[in-house]
Short mmCIF file of C-alpha atoms in Angstrom, two decimals:
data_model
loop_
_atom_site.label_atom_id
_atom_site.label_comp_id
_atom_site.label_asym_id
_atom_site.label_seq_id
_atom_site.Cartn_x
_atom_site.Cartn_y
_atom_site.Cartn_z
CA UNK A 1 -105.55 -73.90 108.35
CA UNK A 2 -105.59 -70.68 106.37
CA UNK A 3 -107.58 -68.92 109.10
CA UNK A 4 -105.31 -70.46 111.75
CA UNK A 5 -102.31 -69.00 109.91
CA UNK A 6 -103.92 -65.56 109.81
CA UNK A 7 -104.31 -65.57 113.60
CA UNK A 8 -100.66 -66.59 114.07
CA UNK A 9 -99.39 -63.92 111.69
CA UNK A 10 -101.49 -61.24 113.38
CA UNK A 11 -100.17 -62.25 116.77
CA UNK A 12 -96.54 -62.10 115.64
CA UNK A 13 -96.96 -58.68 114.06
CA UNK A 14 -98.67 -57.20 117.09
CA UNK A 15 -96.47 -58.68 119.81
CA UNK A 16 -94.32 -55.57 119.67
CA UNK A 17 -97.17 -53.28 120.82
CA UNK A 18 -97.47 -53.15 124.60
CA UNK A 19 -99.61 -51.53 127.28
CA UNK A 20 -99.63 -51.71 131.06
CA UNK A 21 -102.54 -53.09 133.06
CA UNK A 22 -102.52 -53.90 136.74
CA UNK A 23 -98.75 -53.78 136.95
CA UNK A 24 -98.30 -56.18 134.02
CA UNK A 25 -97.16 -55.40 130.52
CA UNK A 26 -99.68 -56.66 127.99
CA UNK A 27 -99.25 -56.98 124.25
CA UNK A 28 -101.76 -55.33 121.93
CA UNK A 29 -104.59 -57.66 121.05
CA UNK A 30 -104.30 -59.52 117.74
CA UNK A 31 -107.04 -59.95 115.17
CA UNK A 32 -109.77 -57.77 113.73
CA UNK A 33 -113.01 -56.66 115.34
CA UNK A 34 -115.70 -59.32 115.50
CA UNK A 35 -113.26 -62.16 115.03
CA UNK A 36 -113.19 -64.92 117.65
CA UNK A 37 -110.82 -67.82 118.23
CA UNK A 38 -112.58 -70.94 119.51
CA UNK A 39 -110.32 -73.28 121.46
CA UNK A 40 -112.12 -76.60 121.85
CA UNK A 41 -112.31 -80.20 120.69
CA UNK A 42 -114.22 -80.91 117.52
CA UNK A 43 -115.65 -84.30 118.37
CA UNK A 44 -118.60 -86.00 116.73
CA UNK A 45 -121.70 -85.81 118.91
CA UNK A 46 -123.48 -89.01 119.85
CA UNK A 47 -126.91 -89.82 118.46
CA UNK A 48 -128.39 -89.32 121.92
CA UNK A 49 -126.95 -85.80 122.20
CA UNK A 50 -128.14 -84.94 118.69
CA UNK A 51 -131.61 -86.24 119.52
CA UNK A 52 -131.72 -84.10 122.66
CA UNK A 53 -130.60 -81.06 120.68
CA UNK A 54 -133.36 -81.47 118.12
CA UNK A 55 -135.92 -82.00 120.86
CA UNK A 56 -134.80 -78.79 122.60
CA UNK A 57 -134.72 -76.36 119.69
CA UNK A 58 -137.52 -74.20 118.40
CA UNK A 59 -138.40 -73.92 114.75
CA UNK A 60 -136.22 -71.32 113.06
CA UNK A 61 -133.41 -71.72 115.59
CA UNK A 62 -129.78 -71.46 114.55
CA UNK A 63 -129.50 -75.18 115.34
CA UNK A 64 -131.71 -76.00 112.37
CA UNK A 65 -128.44 -75.88 110.44
CA UNK A 66 -126.47 -79.11 110.22
CA UNK A 67 -124.94 -79.90 113.61
CA UNK A 68 -122.73 -82.97 113.96
CA UNK A 69 -119.84 -81.98 116.24
CA UNK A 70 -119.15 -80.00 119.40
CA UNK A 71 -117.74 -77.12 117.34
CA UNK A 72 -120.80 -77.14 115.08
CA UNK A 73 -122.86 -76.24 118.15
CA UNK A 74 -120.72 -73.17 118.82
CA UNK A 75 -120.61 -72.14 115.17
CA UNK A 76 -124.40 -72.33 114.85
CA UNK A 77 -124.70 -69.42 117.32
CA UNK A 78 -121.45 -67.45 117.14
CA UNK A 79 -121.34 -67.45 113.33
CA UNK A 80 -125.10 -67.21 112.73
CA UNK A 81 -126.25 -64.57 110.26
CA UNK A 82 -126.90 -61.14 111.72
CA UNK A 83 -130.53 -60.05 111.43
CA UNK A 84 -131.73 -57.25 109.17
CA UNK A 85 -128.70 -57.10 106.90
CA UNK A 86 -128.93 -56.65 103.11
CA UNK A 87 -126.55 -59.57 102.58
CA UNK A 88 -125.63 -62.48 104.83
CA UNK A 89 -122.86 -61.62 107.30
CA UNK A 90 -122.11 -63.54 110.52
CA UNK A 91 -122.13 -62.16 114.04
CA UNK A 92 -118.50 -63.30 114.36
CA UNK A 93 -115.84 -64.61 112.00
CA UNK A 94 -114.56 -67.77 113.68
CA UNK A 95 -111.38 -69.82 113.71
CA UNK A 96 -111.08 -73.06 115.66
CA UNK A 97 -108.07 -74.88 117.10
CA UNK A 98 -107.80 -77.82 119.51
CA UNK A 99 -106.58 -77.11 123.03
CA UNK A 100 -103.16 -78.61 122.31
CA UNK A 101 -102.60 -76.08 119.51
CA UNK A 102 -103.29 -73.04 121.69
CA UNK A 103 -99.81 -71.62 122.29
CA UNK A 104 -98.10 -68.31 123.01
CA UNK A 105 -98.63 -67.12 119.44
CA UNK A 106 -102.40 -67.34 119.81
CA UNK A 107 -102.73 -66.04 123.36
CA UNK A 108 -102.91 -62.33 122.33
CA UNK A 109 -106.02 -62.99 120.20
CA UNK A 110 -108.70 -60.34 120.68
CA UNK A 111 -111.63 -62.65 121.52
CA UNK A 112 -111.17 -66.20 122.80
CA UNK A 113 -113.80 -68.80 123.64
CA UNK A 114 -112.39 -71.76 125.59
CA UNK A 115 -114.40 -74.98 125.83
CA UNK A 116 -112.74 -77.66 127.95
CA UNK A 117 -114.63 -80.97 128.12
CA UNK A 118 -113.00 -83.51 130.44
CA UNK A 119 -114.72 -85.99 132.83
CA UNK A 120 -111.43 -86.48 134.71
CA UNK A 121 -111.20 -82.79 135.66
CA UNK A 122 -114.80 -81.65 136.08
CA UNK A 123 -117.93 -82.96 137.78
CA UNK A 124 -120.21 -80.08 136.78
CA UNK A 125 -120.37 -77.37 134.13
CA UNK A 126 -118.92 -73.98 135.01
CA UNK A 127 -118.29 -70.75 133.11
CA UNK A 128 -116.01 -67.78 133.75
CA UNK A 129 -115.35 -64.50 131.92
CA UNK A 130 -112.10 -62.51 131.95
CA UNK A 131 -110.68 -59.46 130.21
CA UNK A 132 -107.11 -58.48 129.33
CA UNK A 133 -105.56 -61.81 130.28
CA UNK A 134 -102.72 -62.03 127.73
CA UNK A 135 -103.31 -58.84 125.72
CA UNK A 136 -105.32 -55.62 125.71
CA UNK A 137 -108.12 -55.24 124.82
CA UNK A 138 -109.04 -58.90 125.14
CA UNK A 139 -112.17 -60.86 126.09
CA UNK A 140 -111.96 -64.48 127.25
CA UNK A 141 -114.93 -66.76 127.98
CA UNK A 142 -114.20 -70.19 129.53
CA UNK A 143 -116.63 -73.10 129.69
CA UNK A 144 -115.67 -76.24 131.60
CA UNK A 145 -117.86 -79.34 131.28
CA UNK A 146 -117.53 -83.01 132.27
CA UNK A 147 -119.08 -84.37 129.04
CA UNK A 148 -120.32 -83.51 125.58
CA UNK A 149 -123.88 -83.91 126.87
CA UNK A 150 -123.31 -81.38 129.65
CA UNK A 151 -121.67 -78.90 127.31
CA UNK A 152 -124.49 -79.23 124.76
CA UNK A 153 -127.06 -78.58 127.49
CA UNK A 154 -125.17 -75.47 128.65
CA UNK A 155 -124.74 -74.12 125.14
CA UNK A 156 -128.39 -74.63 124.22
CA UNK A 157 -129.36 -72.63 127.31
CA UNK A 158 -126.71 -69.89 127.26
CA UNK A 159 -125.05 -69.84 123.83
CA UNK A 160 -126.77 -66.63 122.73
CA UNK A 161 -125.82 -64.97 126.03
CA UNK A 162 -122.18 -65.90 125.38
CA UNK A 163 -122.39 -64.31 121.94
CA UNK A 164 -124.01 -61.19 123.40
CA UNK A 165 -121.22 -60.91 125.98
CA UNK A 166 -118.56 -60.84 123.24
CA UNK A 167 -120.59 -58.29 121.24
CA UNK A 168 -120.84 -55.97 124.23
CA UNK A 169 -117.09 -56.25 124.83
CA UNK A 170 -116.50 -55.07 121.27
CA UNK A 171 -118.95 -52.19 121.69
CA UNK A 172 -117.23 -51.10 124.92
CA UNK A 173 -113.85 -51.02 123.17
CA UNK A 174 -115.23 -48.91 120.36
CA UNK A 175 -116.86 -46.36 122.69
CA UNK A 176 -113.54 -45.93 124.47
CA UNK A 177 -111.90 -45.21 121.13
CA UNK A 178 -114.40 -42.42 120.36
CA UNK A 179 -113.74 -40.63 123.63
CA UNK A 180 -110.43 -39.20 122.38
CA UNK A 181 -111.62 -37.02 119.48
CA UNK A 182 -115.18 -35.80 119.05
CA UNK A 183 -116.96 -33.13 117.00
CA UNK A 184 -117.40 -30.22 119.39
CA UNK A 185 -119.85 -28.39 117.12
CA UNK A 186 -122.14 -31.41 116.77
CA UNK A 187 -122.07 -32.12 120.50
CA UNK A 188 -122.99 -28.51 121.28
CA UNK A 189 -125.91 -28.79 118.85
CA UNK A 190 -127.14 -31.90 120.65
CA UNK A 191 -126.85 -30.22 124.04
CA UNK A 192 -128.66 -27.07 122.91
CA UNK A 193 -131.41 -28.57 120.73
CA UNK A 194 -132.15 -31.88 122.47
CA UNK A 195 -130.53 -31.60 125.90
CA UNK A 196 -128.28 -34.64 125.59
CA UNK A 197 -124.69 -35.47 124.69
CA UNK A 198 -123.07 -38.15 122.56
CA UNK A 199 -119.48 -38.81 121.52
CA UNK A 200 -119.94 -38.00 117.84
CA UNK A 201 -116.58 -38.69 116.15
CA UNK A 202 -114.55 -35.82 114.78
CA UNK A 203 -114.84 -37.09 111.19
CA UNK A 204 -118.64 -36.70 111.24
CA UNK A 205 -119.98 -33.40 109.85
CA UNK A 206 -123.01 -31.60 111.25
CA UNK A 207 -125.67 -31.55 108.50
CA UNK A 208 -128.81 -30.30 110.24
CA UNK A 209 -129.86 -28.86 113.59
CA UNK A 210 -133.55 -28.03 113.52
CA UNK A 211 -137.06 -28.38 114.89
CA UNK A 212 -139.78 -29.78 112.62
CA UNK A 213 -143.50 -30.43 112.90
CA UNK A 214 -144.43 -34.06 112.31
CA UNK A 215 -147.80 -35.86 112.49
CA UNK A 216 -148.13 -37.99 115.62
CA UNK A 217 -149.20 -41.41 114.34
CA UNK A 218 -151.24 -43.91 116.32
CA UNK A 219 -151.58 -47.63 115.77
CA UNK A 220 -154.81 -46.97 113.87
CA UNK A 221 -155.45 -44.95 110.73
CA UNK A 222 -156.27 -41.90 112.78
CA UNK A 223 -153.77 -39.08 113.22
CA UNK A 224 -153.36 -37.09 116.39
CA UNK A 225 -152.13 -33.54 116.67
CA UNK A 226 -148.72 -32.84 115.18
CA UNK A 227 -145.58 -33.29 117.26
CA UNK A 228 -142.74 -30.84 117.57
CA UNK A 229 -139.59 -32.87 116.86
CA UNK A 230 -136.09 -31.65 117.73
CA UNK A 231 -133.50 -33.13 115.37
CA UNK A 232 -129.72 -33.20 114.86
CA UNK A 233 -128.23 -34.97 111.82
CA UNK A 234 -124.54 -35.73 111.25
CA UNK A 235 -122.78 -37.59 108.44
CA UNK A 236 -119.44 -39.18 107.57
CA UNK A 237 -119.33 -39.34 103.78
CA UNK A 238 -115.60 -39.93 103.39
CA UNK A 239 -114.51 -42.82 101.23
CA UNK A 240 -116.72 -45.45 99.57
CA UNK A 241 -118.98 -45.92 102.60
CA UNK A 242 -121.42 -43.39 104.03
CA UNK A 243 -122.35 -43.37 107.72
CA UNK A 244 -125.13 -41.18 109.13
CA UNK A 245 -126.22 -40.35 112.68
CA UNK A 246 -129.62 -38.85 113.44
CA UNK A 247 -130.85 -37.94 116.93
CA UNK A 248 -134.41 -36.73 117.38
CA UNK A 249 -136.66 -36.09 120.39
CA UNK A 250 -140.38 -35.57 120.90
CA UNK A 251 -142.82 -35.41 123.83
CA UNK A 252 -143.53 -38.61 125.73
CA UNK A 253 -147.20 -39.36 126.42
CA UNK A 254 -147.50 -43.11 127.12
CA UNK A 255 -145.62 -46.41 127.28
CA UNK A 256 -147.14 -47.27 123.91
CA UNK A 257 -144.64 -44.87 122.33
CA UNK A 258 -141.91 -47.49 122.89
CA UNK A 259 -143.76 -50.23 121.02
CA UNK A 260 -142.14 -51.39 117.78
CA UNK A 261 -145.07 -50.22 115.66
CA UNK A 262 -145.02 -46.73 117.18
CA UNK A 263 -141.24 -46.38 116.89
CA UNK A 264 -141.41 -47.51 113.25
CA UNK A 265 -144.16 -44.98 112.52
CA UNK A 266 -142.19 -42.15 114.13
CA UNK A 267 -139.08 -43.14 112.18
CA UNK A 268 -140.98 -43.04 108.89
CA UNK A 269 -142.62 -39.74 109.78
CA UNK A 270 -139.47 -37.95 110.93
CA UNK A 271 -136.78 -39.28 108.58
CA UNK A 272 -139.15 -39.41 105.63
CA UNK A 273 -139.67 -35.68 106.02
CA UNK A 274 -136.01 -34.76 106.49
CA UNK A 275 -133.93 -37.18 104.39
CA UNK A 276 -134.37 -37.23 100.63
CA UNK A 277 -132.35 -38.33 97.57
CA UNK A 278 -131.52 -36.61 94.29
CA UNK A 279 -134.83 -37.52 92.59
CA UNK A 280 -137.57 -35.02 93.36
CA UNK A 281 -140.23 -36.50 95.59
CA UNK A 282 -137.96 -39.24 96.96
CA UNK A 283 -137.70 -39.84 100.69
CA UNK A 284 -136.31 -42.29 103.24
CA UNK A 285 -138.53 -45.17 104.32
CA UNK A 286 -138.31 -48.49 106.15
CA UNK A 287 -138.29 -51.97 104.59
CA UNK A 288 -141.13 -54.06 106.04
CA UNK A 289 -141.57 -56.95 103.59
CA UNK A 290 -138.19 -58.68 103.22
CA UNK A 291 -136.67 -58.17 106.68
CA UNK A 292 -139.17 -56.47 109.00
CA UNK A 293 -137.59 -54.39 111.81
CA UNK A 294 -136.85 -56.22 115.07
CA UNK A 295 -136.77 -54.75 118.56
CA UNK A 296 -135.56 -55.66 122.04
CA UNK A 297 -134.80 -53.96 125.34
CA UNK A 298 -131.11 -53.55 126.18
CA UNK A 299 -129.19 -52.29 129.23
CA UNK A 300 -126.22 -49.97 129.31
CA UNK A 301 -122.80 -51.32 128.40
CA UNK A 302 -121.71 -50.92 132.02
CA UNK A 303 -124.45 -53.41 132.96
CA UNK A 304 -124.55 -52.21 136.59
CA UNK A 305 -127.81 -51.99 138.55
CA UNK A 306 -129.37 -48.52 138.57
CA UNK A 307 -126.59 -47.09 136.37
CA UNK A 308 -126.62 -46.12 132.72
CA UNK A 309 -129.70 -46.49 130.57
CA UNK A 310 -132.17 -49.05 129.38
CA UNK A 311 -133.20 -48.53 125.79
CA UNK A 312 -135.35 -50.05 123.06
CA UNK A 313 -133.13 -51.22 120.23
CA UNK A 314 -134.59 -51.47 116.73
CA UNK A 315 -132.77 -53.07 113.79
CA UNK A 316 -133.99 -52.94 110.25
CA UNK A 317 -133.36 -51.96 106.66
CA UNK A 318 -133.92 -48.51 105.20
CA UNK A 319 -134.60 -47.68 101.57
CA UNK A 320 -135.24 -44.68 99.38
CA UNK A 321 -138.80 -44.55 98.10
CA UNK A 322 -139.89 -42.90 94.85
CA UNK A 323 -136.25 -42.52 93.84
CA UNK A 324 -132.94 -44.31 93.38
CA UNK A 325 -132.40 -47.93 94.37
CA UNK A 326 -130.62 -47.09 97.60
CA UNK A 327 -130.79 -48.75 100.99
CA UNK A 328 -128.92 -50.45 103.79
CA UNK A 329 -129.05 -51.45 107.45
CA UNK A 330 -129.89 -49.20 110.39
CA UNK A 331 -129.87 -49.47 114.19
CA UNK A 332 -131.63 -47.15 116.62
CA UNK A 333 -131.76 -46.80 120.39
CA UNK A 334 -134.77 -45.05 121.93
CA UNK A 335 -134.70 -43.80 125.51
CA UNK A 336 -136.91 -41.86 127.88
CA UNK A 337 -135.56 -38.46 128.90
CA UNK A 338 -137.19 -38.40 132.34
CA UNK A 339 -136.21 -34.84 133.18
CA UNK A 340 -137.81 -33.33 130.09
CA UNK A 341 -140.56 -35.87 129.40
CA UNK A 342 -139.27 -36.78 125.94
CA UNK A 343 -138.53 -39.83 123.85
CA UNK A 344 -135.00 -39.55 122.45
CA UNK A 345 -134.07 -41.75 119.49
CA UNK A 346 -130.49 -42.03 118.24
CA UNK A 347 -130.05 -43.87 114.94
CA UNK A 348 -127.20 -44.77 112.64
CA UNK A 349 -127.68 -45.99 109.09
CA UNK A 350 -125.12 -47.17 106.53
CA UNK A 351 -124.90 -46.93 102.75
CA UNK A 352 -122.20 -49.00 101.06
CA UNK A 353 -123.33 -50.55 97.80
CA UNK A 354 -121.72 -53.93 97.17
CA UNK A 355 -119.62 -53.88 100.36
CA UNK A 356 -119.71 -55.84 103.57
CA UNK A 357 -121.33 -53.76 106.27
CA UNK A 358 -121.08 -55.65 109.58
CA UNK A 359 -117.99 -53.99 111.00
CA UNK A 360 -118.94 -50.49 109.84
CA UNK A 361 -122.44 -50.84 111.26
CA UNK A 362 -121.13 -52.13 114.59
CA UNK A 363 -118.60 -49.31 114.83
CA UNK A 364 -121.29 -46.71 114.19
CA UNK A 365 -123.68 -48.51 116.54
CA UNK A 366 -121.19 -48.07 119.39
CA UNK A 367 -121.63 -44.30 119.11
CA UNK A 368 -125.28 -44.68 120.11
CA UNK A 369 -124.24 -46.20 123.44
CA UNK A 370 -122.44 -42.99 124.40
CA UNK A 371 -125.76 -41.11 124.51
CA UNK A 372 -126.18 -39.34 127.85
CA UNK A 373 -128.96 -37.11 129.10
CA UNK A 374 -127.99 -33.82 130.72
CA UNK A 375 -128.74 -35.16 134.20
CA UNK A 376 -126.47 -38.19 133.60
CA UNK A 377 -123.27 -36.26 132.96
CA UNK A 378 -122.30 -36.19 136.60
CA UNK A 379 -122.64 -39.96 136.81
CA UNK A 380 -120.49 -40.32 133.70
CA UNK A 381 -117.70 -38.31 135.32
#
């Protein structure tokens, strides 16, 4: 009820802010980033449904947590712990209300997941996504199912895709926000040194614009010839939280360079040489024991065929070695610059001792998605 009250209060406060979309006047969306309102029944699942769930899940799945109701299914995915974080933080902060309680006060909520289960209205499960329905920016995902069994089957198959859709909506909103004010000096450095562009926010300061020589590691103990690495480093050190952006590029020689092991080795080689702490001999490294880095291939936020980029995303934890007890989460996107035959890696890492980091990391992560190669500028326009 406390969370429910927060959503209502936010909606009331923000109802006065308006924007026009498609000829309609929309209120400003209510709620904070990475909050989601779940509108659905919270009914106890039958033993048969629970048995099917446990038969369908893999070891280590989010559903290993206690699941007893329809809402528990949603919460197991939407509010699961984010990977590679120094402390447990969920993908989304959730609030849940039954369908009958969803009224005009809640309609402007930023992210809404509707689950309507009714055998009298539906004969098969369907899903639909919408944006800017009652407010702006707003993301709405609707699932209609004839039974708890049908909904459970859909969620087991597509629950993580639903979560990813909401995440990408948040990232899109944040990239739009950055468009308005960027650091011209830092962008010029990127264009000159690396041949790319990125909407680096105005409150980030250019720290380094250089070319370094770095050993080219292989997956064995052998070392190839050194690589010439072009690097631009920016930082926002205002307030209690520090946010850094590093973009570096080096020659592409094979597909193996996009493997997780090779990207990790390049990260350690490049950032370990450039980023140090106050203790002499200290340097930045990657945490491999507690939360090893994870990687996956991701498309552009536009998600249109043959448009935007495909990149290798790596998430992990960084730490200072041979120095202070400092560390935090990082995210990197690595792309192939086809015109120049280079691998371009853009990374953000956060330092905020004792603070929650999810929202700050996600906001900084959105900057990475604005990365454009020189030959992509025309498409952007």
